[in-house]
Amino acid sequence: DGFVMQKTNFDYEIVISDDCSTDNTKSIINEYIQKHPKLFKDVSPRKNLGMQKNWLHTLSECTGKYIALCEGDDYWTDADKLQKQLDFMEQHEDCALTYHPVNVVCVDGEYKYPYDKPKTMATTKDLILSHFIPTCSILFKQIPIPIKEFKILKKISGLDVALELLISLHGNFYLLNEKMATYQQHS
C-alpha cells in the first residue's frame, strides 16, 4: 500500500520480486498487479536465487533515473515520500542519495535501534566509519555499476551497505529529517 499511495508529478514503476517464497507472497503480488497493472513490474525468478542474488537481480531490472528501495516487511508511510526526495535531489546537483529516519517496530525480542544518529550530509568516509542509513528510506540516482563491481557485490553479505558505498562515489548523501517509512526489526 505504501508504494501505490505515492502522490507524484512523475511516473514511477514498482519493480518487485518474490524469490519463490512458500508463504502467500506471490498471490498478494498478483492481486496488486491486477489492481494496478501499469504500476508493477514483476521480475520474480522461476527458481529460488537466494536473498542476495534475488536482491541484485531485482535491482538490475530497475531502469529509471532514480531508484528507491524497500525490502521485505518494511513499508513506506508517507504518500509524498518519493516526491519530496526527488524534488530535493533535483535541486541539489551534488546529491547522489537522500535518506530519512524511520519508525522502528520490534517484531520480536529486545528493541535495539540498528542505526547510529543520522547525519545531515554524508560522504564515503562517513559510510565507512558507521552505517546509519535505513535501506527503506533511500532514493538514489541510478548509477552504472561496472560488471567487476557487480560480481564483487554478489559475495558481500551487507549488499545495502556495499551499494551505498558505490553510490557515495558519485556524490553526497543528504538527510530529509522526517520519518516516511517503517523498518521492522527481527531478532
PDB file of C-alpha atoms in Angstrom:
ATOM      1  CA  ASP A   1       0.000   0.000   0.000  1.00  0.00           C
ATOM      2  CA  GLY A   2       2.902   2.347   0.719  1.00  0.00           C
ATOM      3  CA  PHE A   3       4.035   2.031  -2.900  1.00  0.00           C
ATOM      4  CA  VAL A   4       0.679   2.569  -4.602  1.00  0.00           C
ATOM      5  CA  MET A   5      -0.316   5.516  -2.377  1.00  0.00           C
ATOM      6  CA  GLN A   6       2.570   7.671  -3.639  1.00  0.00           C
ATOM      7  CA  LYS A   7       1.470  11.074  -4.957  1.00  0.00           C
ATOM      8  CA  THR A   8       3.922  12.250  -7.601  1.00  0.00           C
ATOM      9  CA  ASN A   9       4.074  14.618 -10.557  1.00  0.00           C
ATOM     10  CA  PHE A  10       6.126  11.958 -12.380  1.00  0.00           C
ATOM     11  CA  ASP A  11       5.510   8.372 -13.453  1.00  0.00           C
ATOM     12  CA  TYR A  12       7.097   5.609 -11.425  1.00  0.00           C
ATOM     13  CA  GLU A  13       7.314   1.855 -11.626  1.00  0.00           C
ATOM     14  CA  ILE A  14       7.308  -0.705  -8.816  1.00  0.00           C
ATOM     15  CA  VAL A  15       9.828  -3.442  -9.595  1.00  0.00           C
ATOM     16  CA  ILE A  16       9.047  -6.387  -7.345  1.00  0.00           C
ATOM     17  CA  SER A  17      10.444  -9.880  -6.968  1.00  0.00           C
ATOM     18  CA  ASP A  18       9.363 -12.840  -4.871  1.00  0.00           C
ATOM     19  CA  ASP A  19      12.134 -15.416  -4.555  1.00  0.00           C
ATOM     20  CA  CYS A  20       9.875 -18.489  -4.644  1.00  0.00           C
ATOM     21  CA  SER A  21       8.713 -17.999  -1.049  1.00  0.00           C
ATOM     22  CA  THR A  22       6.445 -20.649   0.445  1.00  0.00           C
ATOM     23  CA  ASP A  23       4.038 -18.200   2.039  1.00  0.00           C
ATOM     24  CA  ASN A  24       1.282 -16.213   0.320  1.00  0.00           C
ATOM     25  CA  THR A  25       3.566 -13.503  -1.117  1.00  0.00           C
ATOM     26  CA  LYS A  26       3.155 -14.364  -4.811  1.00  0.00           C
ATOM     27  CA  SER A  27      -0.650 -14.272  -4.624  1.00  0.00           C
ATOM     28  CA  ILE A  28      -0.503 -10.885  -2.871  1.00  0.00           C
ATOM     29  CA  ILE A  29       1.787  -9.566  -5.620  1.00  0.00           C
ATOM     30  CA  ASN A  30      -0.650 -10.880  -8.249  1.00  0.00           C
ATOM     31  CA  GLU A  31      -3.568  -9.102  -6.525  1.00  0.00           C
ATOM     32  CA  TYR A  32      -1.710  -5.792  -6.637  1.00  0.00           C
ATOM     33  CA  ILE A  33      -0.764  -6.330 -10.286  1.00  0.00           C
ATOM     34  CA  GLN A  34      -4.428  -6.959 -11.149  1.00  0.00           C
ATOM     35  CA  LYS A  35      -5.464  -3.741  -9.347  1.00  0.00           C
ATOM     36  CA  HIS A  36      -2.548  -1.645 -10.695  1.00  0.00           C
ATOM     37  CA  PRO A  37      -1.286  -3.343 -13.900  1.00  0.00           C
ATOM     38  CA  LYS A  38       0.581  -0.289 -15.230  1.00  0.00           C
ATOM     39  CA  LEU A  39       2.357   0.324 -11.919  1.00  0.00           C
ATOM     40  CA  PHE A  40       4.008  -3.049 -11.238  1.00  0.00           C
ATOM     41  CA  LYS A  41       6.820  -4.895 -12.986  1.00  0.00           C
ATOM     42  CA  ASP A  42       7.099  -8.405 -11.543  1.00  0.00           C
ATOM     43  CA  VAL A  43      10.583  -9.822 -12.093  1.00  0.00           C
ATOM     44  CA  SER A  44      10.199 -12.849  -9.817  1.00  0.00           C
ATOM     45  CA  PRO A  45      12.544 -15.689 -10.806  1.00  0.00           C
ATOM     46  CA  ARG A  46      11.210 -19.170 -11.648  1.00  0.00           C
ATOM     47  CA  LYS A  47      13.657 -20.790  -9.244  1.00  0.00           C
ATOM     48  CA  ASN A  48      14.970 -19.670  -5.871  1.00  0.00           C
ATOM     49  CA  LEU A  49      18.043 -17.487  -6.294  1.00  0.00           C
ATOM     50  CA  GLY A  50      18.676 -16.769  -2.626  1.00  0.00           C
ATOM     51  CA  MET A  51      18.332 -13.424  -0.911  1.00  0.00           C
ATOM     52  CA  GLN A  52      21.459 -11.737  -2.280  1.00  0.00           C
ATOM     53  CA  LYS A  53      21.174 -12.866  -5.893  1.00  0.00           C
ATOM     54  CA  ASN A  54      17.458 -12.015  -5.953  1.00  0.00           C
ATOM     55  CA  TRP A  55      18.200  -8.556  -4.495  1.00  0.00           C
ATOM     56  CA  LEU A  56      20.797  -7.914  -7.217  1.00  0.00           C
ATOM     57  CA  HIS A  57      18.528  -9.410  -9.901  1.00  0.00           C
ATOM     58  CA  THR A  58      15.704  -7.078  -8.882  1.00  0.00           C
ATOM     59  CA  LEU A  59      18.000  -4.052  -8.749  1.00  0.00           C
ATOM     60  CA  SER A  60      19.340  -4.863 -12.237  1.00  0.00           C
ATOM     61  CA  GLU A  61      15.762  -4.732 -13.586  1.00  0.00           C
ATOM     62  CA  CYS A  62      15.309  -1.101 -12.474  1.00  0.00           C
ATOM     63  CA  THR A  63      15.548   1.271 -15.438  1.00  0.00           C
ATOM     64  CA  GLY A  64      14.509   4.648 -14.009  1.00  0.00           C
ATOM     65  CA  LYS A  65      16.665   7.709 -13.417  1.00  0.00           C
ATOM     66  CA  TYR A  66      16.126   7.203  -9.673  1.00  0.00           C
ATOM     67  CA  ILE A  67      15.650   4.098  -7.524  1.00  0.00           C
ATOM     68  CA  ALA A  68      14.009   3.819  -4.099  1.00  0.00           C
ATOM     69  CA  LEU A  69      14.382   0.635  -2.065  1.00  0.00           C
ATOM     70  CA  CYS A  70      12.008  -1.119   0.308  1.00  0.00           C
ATOM     71  CA  GLU A  71      12.722  -4.668   1.389  1.00  0.00           C
ATOM     72  CA  GLY A  72      10.604  -7.485   2.750  1.00  0.00           C
ATOM     73  CA  ASP A  73       8.285  -6.395   5.515  1.00  0.00           C
ATOM     74  CA  ASP A  74       9.400  -2.744   5.705  1.00  0.00           C
ATOM     75  CA  TYR A  75       6.981  -0.174   4.308  1.00  0.00           C
ATOM     76  CA  TRP A  76       6.554   3.463   3.332  1.00  0.00           C
ATOM     77  CA  THR A  77       4.173   5.572   5.421  1.00  0.00           C
ATOM     78  CA  ASP A  78       4.216   8.975   3.698  1.00  0.00           C
ATOM     79  CA  ALA A  79       2.311   9.395   0.416  1.00  0.00           C
ATOM     80  CA  ASP A  80       4.676  12.210  -0.592  1.00  0.00           C
ATOM     81  CA  LYS A  81       7.929  10.345   0.154  1.00  0.00           C
ATOM     82  CA  LEU A  82       9.092   9.864  -3.423  1.00  0.00           C
ATOM     83  CA  GLN A  83       8.094  13.381  -4.473  1.00  0.00           C
ATOM     84  CA  LYS A  84       9.896  15.001  -1.529  1.00  0.00           C
ATOM     85  CA  GLN A  85      13.073  13.015  -2.128  1.00  0.00           C
ATOM     86  CA  LEU A  86      13.091  13.534  -5.887  1.00  0.00           C
ATOM     87  CA  ASP A  87      12.440  17.279  -5.524  1.00  0.00           C
ATOM     88  CA  PHE A  88      15.397  17.559  -3.146  1.00  0.00           C
ATOM     89  CA  MET A  89      17.690  15.637  -5.473  1.00  0.00           C
ATOM     90  CA  GLU A  90      16.683  17.709  -8.479  1.00  0.00           C
ATOM     91  CA  GLN A  91      17.541  20.885  -6.528  1.00  0.00           C
ATOM     92  CA  HIS A  92      20.928  19.611  -5.276  1.00  0.00           C
ATOM     93  CA  GLU A  93      23.218  18.598  -8.116  1.00  0.00           C
ATOM     94  CA  ASP A  94      25.834  17.084  -5.773  1.00  0.00           C
ATOM     95  CA  CYS A  95      23.267  14.745  -4.197  1.00  0.00           C
ATOM     96  CA  ALA A  96      23.551  11.073  -5.158  1.00  0.00           C
ATOM     97  CA  LEU A  97      21.180   9.738  -2.468  1.00  0.00           C
ATOM     98  CA  THR A  98      18.601  11.005   0.018  1.00  0.00           C
ATOM     99  CA  TYR A  99      17.547   9.193   3.171  1.00  0.00           C
ATOM    100  CA  HIS A 100      15.424   9.826   6.247  1.00  0.00           C
ATOM    101  CA  PRO A 101      14.809   8.498   9.754  1.00  0.00           C
ATOM    102  CA  VAL A 102      12.289   5.658  10.074  1.00  0.00           C
ATOM    103  CA  ASN A 103       9.845   4.330  12.609  1.00  0.00           C
ATOM    104  CA  VAL A 104      11.156   1.074  14.057  1.00  0.00           C
ATOM    105  CA  VAL A 105       8.870  -1.788  15.027  1.00  0.00           C
ATOM    106  CA  CYS A 106      10.477  -4.542  17.071  1.00  0.00           C
ATOM    107  CA  VAL A 107       8.743  -7.696  15.887  1.00  0.00           C
ATOM    108  CA  ASP A 108      10.273 -10.000  18.499  1.00  0.00           C
ATOM    109  CA  GLY A 109      12.960  -9.852  21.121  1.00  0.00           C
ATOM    110  CA  GLU A 110      14.540  -6.751  22.569  1.00  0.00           C
ATOM    111  CA  TYR A 111      14.386  -3.405  20.781  1.00  0.00           C
ATOM    112  CA  LYS A 112      17.724  -2.125  19.543  1.00  0.00           C
ATOM    113  CA  TYR A 113      17.833   0.707  17.017  1.00  0.00           C
ATOM    114  CA  PRO A 114      20.249  -0.540  14.356  1.00  0.00           C
ATOM    115  CA  TYR A 115      21.398   2.856  13.064  1.00  0.00           C
ATOM    116  CA  ASP A 116      23.663   5.499  14.538  1.00  0.00           C
ATOM    117  CA  LYS A 117      22.476   9.084  14.720  1.00  0.00           C
ATOM    118  CA  PRO A 118      21.738  10.264  11.189  1.00  0.00           C
ATOM    119  CA  LYS A 119      23.979  12.910   9.670  1.00  0.00           C
ATOM    120  CA  THR A 120      22.589  15.890   7.759  1.00  0.00           C
ATOM    121  CA  MET A 121      25.079  15.281   4.937  1.00  0.00           C
ATOM    122  CA  ALA A 122      27.278  12.223   4.465  1.00  0.00           C
ATOM    123  CA  THR A 123      30.245  11.237   2.341  1.00  0.00           C
ATOM    124  CA  THR A 124      32.018   7.974   1.560  1.00  0.00           C
ATOM    125  CA  LYS A 125      34.188   8.416   4.662  1.00  0.00           C
ATOM    126  CA  ASP A 126      31.081   8.707   6.891  1.00  0.00           C
ATOM    127  CA  LEU A 127      29.678   5.481   5.452  1.00  0.00           C
ATOM    128  CA  ILE A 128      32.923   3.631   6.037  1.00  0.00           C
ATOM    129  CA  LEU A 129      33.010   4.758   9.674  1.00  0.00           C
ATOM    130  CA  SER A 130      29.377   3.991  10.504  1.00  0.00           C
ATOM    131  CA  HIS A 131      26.196   2.589   8.967  1.00  0.00           C
ATOM    132  CA  PHE A 132      23.351   4.965   9.714  1.00  0.00           C
ATOM    133  CA  ILE A 133      21.032   4.735   6.697  1.00  0.00           C
ATOM    134  CA  PRO A 134      17.866   2.596   6.840  1.00  0.00           C
ATOM    135  CA  THR A 135      17.524   0.861   3.467  1.00  0.00           C
ATOM    136  CA  CYS A 136      13.781   1.523   3.223  1.00  0.00           C
ATOM    137  CA  SER A 137      14.492   5.257   3.423  1.00  0.00           C
ATOM    138  CA  ILE A 138      16.769   5.718   0.430  1.00  0.00           C
ATOM    139  CA  LEU A 139      16.208   7.182  -3.006  1.00  0.00           C
ATOM    140  CA  PHE A 140      19.275   7.376  -5.217  1.00  0.00           C
ATOM    141  CA  LYS A 141      20.377   8.249  -8.717  1.00  0.00           C
ATOM    142  CA  GLN A 142      20.703   5.227 -10.976  1.00  0.00           C
ATOM    143  CA  ILE A 143      24.425   4.643 -11.435  1.00  0.00           C
ATOM    144  CA  PRO A 144      26.172   2.336 -13.860  1.00  0.00           C
ATOM    145  CA  ILE A 145      27.727  -0.467 -11.831  1.00  0.00           C
ATOM    146  CA  PRO A 146      30.675  -1.997 -13.699  1.00  0.00           C
ATOM    147  CA  ILE A 147      30.437  -5.783 -14.137  1.00  0.00           C
ATOM    148  CA  LYS A 148      33.566  -6.276 -11.995  1.00  0.00           C
ATOM    149  CA  GLU A 149      31.966  -4.426  -9.045  1.00  0.00           C
ATOM    150  CA  PHE A 150      28.627  -6.179  -9.602  1.00  0.00           C
ATOM    151  CA  LYS A 151      30.353  -9.567  -9.266  1.00  0.00           C
ATOM    152  CA  ILE A 152      32.040  -8.402  -6.059  1.00  0.00           C
ATOM    153  CA  LEU A 153      28.655  -7.353  -4.657  1.00  0.00           C
ATOM    154  CA  LYS A 154      27.389 -10.943  -5.001  1.00  0.00           C
ATOM    155  CA  LYS A 155      29.976 -12.015  -2.420  1.00  0.00           C
ATOM    156  CA  ILE A 156      29.161  -9.371   0.186  1.00  0.00           C
ATOM    157  CA  SER A 157      26.641 -10.089   2.948  1.00  0.00           C
ATOM    158  CA  GLY A 158      25.634  -6.448   3.523  1.00  0.00           C
ATOM    159  CA  LEU A 159      24.547  -5.608  -0.007  1.00  0.00           C
ATOM    160  CA  ASP A 160      22.748  -2.432   1.024  1.00  0.00           C
ATOM    161  CA  VAL A 161      25.906  -1.023   2.629  1.00  0.00           C
ATOM    162  CA  ALA A 162      28.051  -2.041  -0.361  1.00  0.00           C
ATOM    163  CA  LEU A 163      25.592  -0.386  -2.754  1.00  0.00           C
ATOM    164  CA  GLU A 164      25.567   2.779  -0.632  1.00  0.00           C
ATOM    165  CA  LEU A 165      29.372   2.888  -0.760  1.00  0.00           C
ATOM    166  CA  LEU A 166      29.338   2.591  -4.564  1.00  0.00           C
ATOM    167  CA  ILE A 167      26.714   5.334  -4.830  1.00  0.00           C
ATOM    168  CA  SER A 168      28.706   7.591  -2.492  1.00  0.00           C
ATOM    169  CA  LEU A 169      31.474   7.691  -5.087  1.00  0.00           C
ATOM    170  CA  HIS A 170      29.045   9.642  -7.306  1.00  0.00           C
ATOM    171  CA  GLY A 171      28.013  12.372  -4.843  1.00  0.00           C
ATOM    172  CA  ASN A 172      26.917  13.245  -1.331  1.00  0.00           C
ATOM    173  CA  PHE A 173      24.068  11.820   0.723  1.00  0.00           C
ATOM    174  CA  TYR A 174      21.516  14.132   2.334  1.00  0.00           C
ATOM    175  CA  LEU A 175      19.087  13.625   5.192  1.00  0.00           C
ATOM    176  CA  LEU A 176      15.456  14.689   4.875  1.00  0.00           C
ATOM    177  CA  ASN A 177      14.648  14.850   8.559  1.00  0.00           C
ATOM    178  CA  GLU A 178      11.164  13.375   8.713  1.00  0.00           C
ATOM    179  CA  LYS A 179      10.006   9.805   9.201  1.00  0.00           C
ATOM    180  CA  MET A 180       8.456   8.462   5.995  1.00  0.00           C
ATOM    181  CA  ALA A 181       8.803   4.677   6.408  1.00  0.00           C
ATOM    182  CA  THR A 182       8.765   1.856   8.929  1.00  0.00           C
ATOM    183  CA  TYR A 183      11.578  -0.624   9.476  1.00  0.00           C
ATOM    184  CA  GLN A 184      10.583  -3.897  11.132  1.00  0.00           C
ATOM    185  CA  GLN A 185      13.374  -5.321  13.255  1.00  0.00           C
ATOM    186  CA  HIS A 186      13.679  -9.052  13.914  1.00  0.00           C
ATOM    187  CA  SER A 187      15.940 -10.848  16.359  1.00  0.00           C
TER     188      SER A 187
END
